[in-house]
Coordinates of C-alpha atoms and ligand atoms in Angstrom, one line a residue:
M1 CA 0.0 -0.1 -0.2
S2 CA 1.3 2.9 -1.2
D3 CA 1.1 6.7 0.8
L4 CA -1.1 7.6 -1.6
T5 CA -3.8 5.4 -0.5
L6 CA -3.9 6.9 3.1
S7 CA -7.5 7.3 4.1
A8 CA -10.1 9.1 5.8
T9 CA -12.2 6.7 7.6
L10 CA -15.8 7.9 6.6
S11 CA -18.7 7.6 9.9
N12 CA -20.6 4.5 8.5
G13 CA -16.4 3.0 8.2
V14 CA -15.9 3.2 4.0
K15 CA -12.7 4.7 4.0
M16 CA -11.8 7.8 1.7
P17 CA -8.1 8.7 0.0
Y18 CA -7.3 11.4 1.2
L19 CA -5.6 12.2 -1.8
G20 CA -8.3 12.1 -5.5
F21 CA -7.9 13.1 -8.8
G22 CA -10.3 16.2 -9.9
T23 CA -11.6 16.3 -13.0
F24 CA -13.7 19.7 -13.1
R25 CA -13.4 21.2 -17.0
I26 CA -11.1 18.6 -18.6
P27 CA -12.9 17.7 -21.8
P28 CA -14.2 14.4 -22.5
G29 CA -12.7 11.7 -24.8
D30 CA -8.8 11.7 -24.8
V31 CA -8.4 14.4 -22.8
T32 CA -10.2 13.0 -19.5
K33 CA -8.8 9.2 -20.7
N34 CA -4.8 10.0 -20.7
A35 CA -5.5 12.3 -17.1
V36 CA -7.0 9.5 -15.3
L37 CA -5.5 7.2 -17.1
E38 CA -1.7 8.9 -15.9
A39 CA -3.0 10.1 -12.1
L40 CA -4.2 6.7 -11.4
K41 CA -0.9 5.5 -13.8
V42 CA 1.3 7.5 -11.0
G43 CA -1.4 6.5 -7.3
Y44 CA -3.9 7.6 -7.0
R45 CA -7.3 5.8 -6.1
H46 CA -9.9 8.1 -6.1
I47 CA -11.2 10.0 -9.0
D48 CA -14.2 12.7 -9.3
T49 CA -16.3 14.1 -11.4
A50 CA -20.0 14.5 -11.8
K51 CA -22.7 15.2 -14.1
I52 CA -22.6 18.2 -15.3
Y53 CA -18.1 17.6 -16.2
G54 CA -19.6 15.5 -18.8
N55 CA -17.4 12.7 -19.1
E56 CA -18.0 10.6 -16.5
Q57 CA -18.4 7.8 -19.8
S58 CA -14.1 8.9 -20.2
V59 CA -13.6 8.6 -16.0
G60 CA -14.9 4.9 -16.8
E61 CA -12.8 4.2 -19.5
A62 CA -10.6 4.9 -18.1
I63 CA -10.6 3.2 -15.2
R64 CA -11.5 -0.2 -17.3
E65 CA -8.6 0.0 -19.2
S66 CA -6.6 1.1 -16.4
G67 CA -6.2 -2.5 -15.4
I68 CA -7.0 -2.1 -11.9
N69 CA -9.9 -3.1 -9.9
R70 CA -12.8 -1.0 -9.6
E71 CA -12.6 -2.0 -5.7
E72 CA -9.4 -0.3 -5.4
I73 CA -10.8 2.8 -6.6
F74 CA -12.9 5.6 -4.8
V75 CA -15.6 7.4 -7.4
T76 CA -17.1 9.9 -6.8
T77 CA -20.1 11.3 -9.3
K78 CA -22.8 14.3 -8.3
V79 CA -27.0 14.8 -9.1
W80 CA -26.3 18.3 -10.6
N81 CA -29.2 21.6 -10.2
T82 CA -31.1 20.8 -12.6
D83 CA -31.4 16.6 -11.7
Q84 CA -32.7 17.7 -8.0
G85 CA -35.9 16.2 -6.4
Y86 CA -36.8 12.4 -5.3
D87 CA -37.4 10.6 -8.7
S88 CA -35.2 12.9 -10.9
T89 CA -31.9 12.1 -9.5
L90 CA -32.9 8.1 -8.7
R91 CA -33.1 9.1 -12.6
A92 CA -29.5 11.3 -13.1
F93 CA -28.4 8.5 -10.8
D94 CA -29.0 5.6 -13.8
E95 CA -27.7 7.9 -16.0
S96 CA -24.6 8.5 -14.4
L97 CA -23.9 5.3 -13.7
S98 CA -24.3 3.7 -17.1
K99 CA -22.0 6.7 -18.4
L100 CA -19.6 5.3 -15.5
G101 CA -20.2 1.8 -16.6
M102 CA -20.3 0.9 -13.1
D103 CA -22.5 -0.9 -10.5
Y104 CA -21.7 1.3 -7.8
V105 CA -20.1 4.9 -6.9
D106 CA -18.5 5.2 -3.5
L107 CA -19.8 8.1 -3.4
Y108 CA -23.0 10.4 -4.4
L109 CA -23.3 13.8 -3.8
I110 CA -26.1 16.6 -4.2
H111 CA -23.2 19.6 -6.0
W112 CA -24.9 22.0 -5.1
P113 CA -27.5 23.5 -2.4
K114 CA -31.2 24.0 -3.8
D115 CA -35.0 24.0 -2.7
K116 CA -35.4 20.8 -3.7
N117 CA -31.9 19.5 -1.2
I118 CA -34.8 17.1 1.0
E119 CA -36.5 15.7 -1.6
T120 CA -32.9 14.6 -3.3
W121 CA -31.1 13.5 0.0
K122 CA -34.3 11.5 1.0
A123 CA -33.2 10.2 -2.8
L124 CA -29.8 9.0 -2.1
E125 CA -31.1 7.9 1.7
K126 CA -32.7 5.5 -1.0
L127 CA -29.8 4.5 -3.1
Y128 CA -27.5 3.7 -0.3
K129 CA -29.8 1.3 1.5
D130 CA -29.7 0.2 -2.1
G131 CA -26.2 -0.6 -2.1
R132 CA -25.8 1.2 -4.6
V133 CA -23.7 3.6 -3.6
R134 CA -21.3 3.5 -1.2
A135 CA -20.7 6.4 1.0
I136 CA -23.4 9.9 0.3
G137 CA -22.7 13.6 1.0
V138 CA -23.5 16.8 0.0
S139 CA -21.5 19.5 -2.3
N140 CA -21.0 23.9 -1.3
F141 CA -23.4 23.3 1.7
K142 CA -22.7 25.7 4.4
I143 CA -23.7 24.6 8.0
H144 CA -27.2 26.6 8.0
H145 CA -27.9 24.7 4.9
L146 CA -26.4 21.7 6.7
E147 CA -28.3 22.0 10.0
H148 CA -31.6 21.9 8.2
L149 CA -30.7 18.5 6.4
L150 CA -30.2 17.0 9.2
Q151 CA -33.3 18.4 11.5
H152 CA -35.2 15.7 8.1
A153 CA -32.7 13.2 7.4
E154 CA -32.1 9.6 8.5
I155 CA -28.6 9.5 7.8
V156 CA -25.8 11.8 8.7
P157 CA -24.0 12.8 5.0
M158 CA -20.5 11.1 5.1
V159 CA -19.0 13.8 3.3
N160 CA -18.8 17.6 1.8
Q161 CA -16.8 19.2 -0.4
V162 CA -16.6 22.4 -0.6
E163 CA -13.9 25.5 -2.2
C164 CA -11.4 25.3 0.2
H165 CA -7.8 26.5 -0.2
P166 CA -5.5 28.8 2.4
Q167 CA -7.2 31.9 1.9
F168 CA -10.7 30.0 2.1
P169 CA -10.3 27.6 5.1
Q170 CA -13.7 27.2 5.7
D171 CA -12.3 26.9 9.3
D172 CA -15.7 26.9 11.3
V173 CA -17.5 24.3 8.4
L174 CA -14.5 22.8 9.0
E175 CA -15.2 23.1 12.9
Y176 CA -18.9 21.9 12.5
C177 CA -18.4 18.7 10.1
K178 CA -15.7 17.0 12.4
A179 CA -17.5 18.1 15.3
H180 CA -20.7 16.1 13.2
H181 CA -18.7 12.8 11.9
I182 CA -18.3 14.3 8.2
Q183 CA -15.3 14.7 6.4
L184 CA -14.1 17.9 4.9
E185 CA -13.5 17.9 1.4
A186 CA -11.4 20.6 -0.3
W187 CA -12.4 21.5 -4.2
G188 CA -10.0 24.4 -5.7
P189 CA -7.4 23.1 -3.1
L190 CA -5.2 24.9 -5.1
M191 CA -7.6 28.5 -5.8
Q192 CA -8.4 27.0 -9.5
G193 CA -4.6 27.9 -10.4
Q194 CA -4.6 31.1 -7.7
V195 CA -2.1 29.8 -5.4
F196 CA 1.4 29.7 -7.1
N197 CA 1.7 33.8 -6.1
K198 CA 1.0 34.2 -2.7
Q199 CA 4.3 35.5 -0.9
V200 CA 3.9 33.2 2.2
L201 CA 3.1 30.3 0.3
I202 CA 6.1 30.6 -1.8
D203 CA 7.8 31.6 1.4
L204 CA 7.5 28.0 2.7
A205 CA 8.2 26.0 -0.4
N206 CA 11.2 27.7 -0.4
K207 CA 12.0 26.3 2.9
Y208 CA 10.5 23.0 2.6
N209 CA 12.3 22.6 -1.2
R210 CA 8.9 22.4 -2.1
T211 CA 6.5 23.5 -5.1
V212 CA 4.0 25.9 -3.7
A213 CA 1.5 23.2 -5.0
Q214 CA 2.8 20.4 -2.7
I215 CA 3.0 23.2 0.5
A216 CA -0.9 23.9 -0.1
L217 CA -2.1 20.6 -0.4
R218 CA 0.3 19.6 2.7
W219 CA -1.6 22.2 4.6
Q220 CA -4.7 20.5 4.0
L221 CA -3.5 17.2 5.2
Q222 CA -2.2 17.8 8.4
R223 CA -6.3 19.9 8.9
G224 CA -7.9 16.4 7.8
V225 CA -8.9 17.4 4.6
V226 CA -9.4 15.1 1.4
V227 CA -7.7 17.3 -1.1
I228 CA -9.1 16.1 -5.5
P229 CA -5.9 18.7 -7.2
K230 CA -6.8 18.7 -11.2
S231 CA -4.3 19.1 -13.7
T232 CA -3.5 17.3 -16.4
N233 CA 0.0 18.1 -17.6
P234 CA 1.9 14.0 -16.0
E235 CA 4.2 16.6 -14.1
R236 CA 2.1 18.3 -12.3
I237 CA -0.1 15.1 -11.6
R238 CA 3.1 13.7 -10.0
E239 CA 3.7 16.6 -8.2
N240 CA 0.1 17.3 -7.4
S241 CA 0.8 13.5 -5.3
Q242 CA 4.2 13.7 -3.5
I243 CA 2.5 15.2 -0.2
F244 CA 2.9 11.9 2.6
D245 CA 7.2 12.5 2.6
F246 CA 6.8 15.8 4.5
E247 CA 5.6 18.0 7.4
I248 CA 5.0 21.4 8.3
S249 CA 5.6 22.8 11.8
E250 CA 2.9 23.5 13.7
E251 CA 3.9 27.4 13.5
D252 CA 4.0 27.2 9.8
M253 CA 0.8 25.7 10.1
K254 CA -0.2 29.2 11.7
V255 CA 1.3 31.0 9.4
I256 CA -0.7 29.9 6.5
A257 CA -3.8 30.6 8.4
T258 CA -2.8 34.5 8.1
L259 CA -3.8 34.4 5.1
K260 CA -7.8 34.1 4.4
G261 CA -9.7 36.1 2.4
E262 CA -12.7 35.7 -0.1
R263 CA -13.5 32.2 -1.4
I264 CA -13.3 33.0 -5.0
G265 CA -16.3 30.5 -6.2
H266 CA -20.0 31.3 -6.2
D267 CA -21.5 31.5 -2.9
P268 CA -23.3 29.4 -2.3
D269 CA -26.6 30.9 -1.0
H270 CA -26.4 33.5 -4.4
I271 CA -26.1 30.9 -7.0
T272 CA -28.4 31.1 -10.9
F273 CA -27.7 27.9 -11.5
Ligands
NAD1 P1 -7.6 23.3 -8.4 O1 -7.3 24.0 -6.8 O2 -7.3 22.0 -8.9 O3 -7.0 24.0 -9.9 C1 -6.1 23.1 -11.1 C2 -5.8 24.7 -11.8 O4 -4.2 24.4 -11.2 C3 -6.2 24.0 -12.7 O5 -6.0 25.2 -14.3 C4 -4.0 23.6 -13.7 O6 -3.7 23.3 -14.2 C5 -3.7 24.4 -12.3 N1 -2.5 23.2 -11.7 C6 -2.7 21.8 -11.2 N2 -1.9 21.2 -10.4 C7 -0.7 22.5 -11.0 C8 1.0 22.3 -10.5 N3 1.4 21.8 -9.3 N4 1.2 23.2 -10.1 C9 0.6 23.9 -11.5 N5 -0.6 24.6 -11.3 C10 -1.2 23.2 -10.9 O7 -9.0 23.7 -9.3 P2 -10.5 22.8 -9.5 O8 -9.8 22.3 -10.9 O9 -11.4 23.3 -9.6 O10 -10.7 22.0 -7.8 C11 -10.5 20.4 -7.9 C12 -11.6 19.5 -8.5 O11 -12.7 19.9 -7.1 C13 -12.1 19.5 -9.9 O12 -11.0 19.3 -10.8 C14 -12.9 19.1 -9.6 O13 -12.9 17.5 -9.4 C15 -14.1 19.1 -7.4 N6 -14.9 20.9 -8.0 C16 -16.2 20.4 -7.6 C17 -17.2 21.4 -7.5 C18 -17.9 21.5 -7.2 O14 -19.0 22.5 -6.9 N7 -18.9 20.5 -5.9 C19 -16.4 22.7 -7.6 C20 -14.8 22.8 -8.7 C21 -14.4 21.9 -8.5

């Protein structure tokens, strides 16, 4: 077992590798296939996709082509906003599964909080009880969304995937999630490419003889947060995985915490899509 399979244990005992591979904005077809194959070759065993990315089919093809046992790879996909609702979510799940060419996914997420969260969650609970997903969770949920969901949920979400990086550490959400045994997962852990000009991180990268990407990702691991960096460049895919053989000191973790600022993505309370 390599370090790349170091895993968080979700509230139901399922293991979720701390390092995953993101596929947002990677076009379907050979680009996605080659990127996922490269990630699997390097040792990633966790792939994050979504219906809206349009690349589920290519992700599935890459996984089959890799020759690695399906059970060794943790696969996440998400129900899109326009599919929210009970029956429509069940239908969307069948479509995702068929595109992936799989008979289960490891984690199914509500992509964004919307009015029909509760009905949608009931569908996810059914999929979970039917054994068609190994874990269920949410994405882009703020604390108030989680609180509302928990009032109606039979099963507490196992994961919350949110925008999270040194400039927007989501300390309050992290604390809330830890208290409720919800694993926090960071999307945009490299600030969608904007993390690289942060002087604090450049200084730490020099100090530890690492890259800015490695500092930003390692920082999350030490906070107990799952990361899913995206790249189609084989060297960067490898670079982003080399985060298990060094440690950021407690003092320097606090230095990174001084970076606090704004989110760069959509505010989940004000999305129009
Ligand atoms: P990211 O933070 O992973 O940044 C990706 C960008 O950084 C790309 O432009 C890439 O070329 C660049 N990059 C990657 N590694 C680098 C390196 N080592 N050196 C220099 N540049 C590097 O952003 P992301 O893709 O938005 O987020 C990661 C994943 O999170 C996505 O691919 C997707 O799977 C998921 N995601 C989920 C949501 C959601 O709403 N749930 C939203 C966005 C992303």
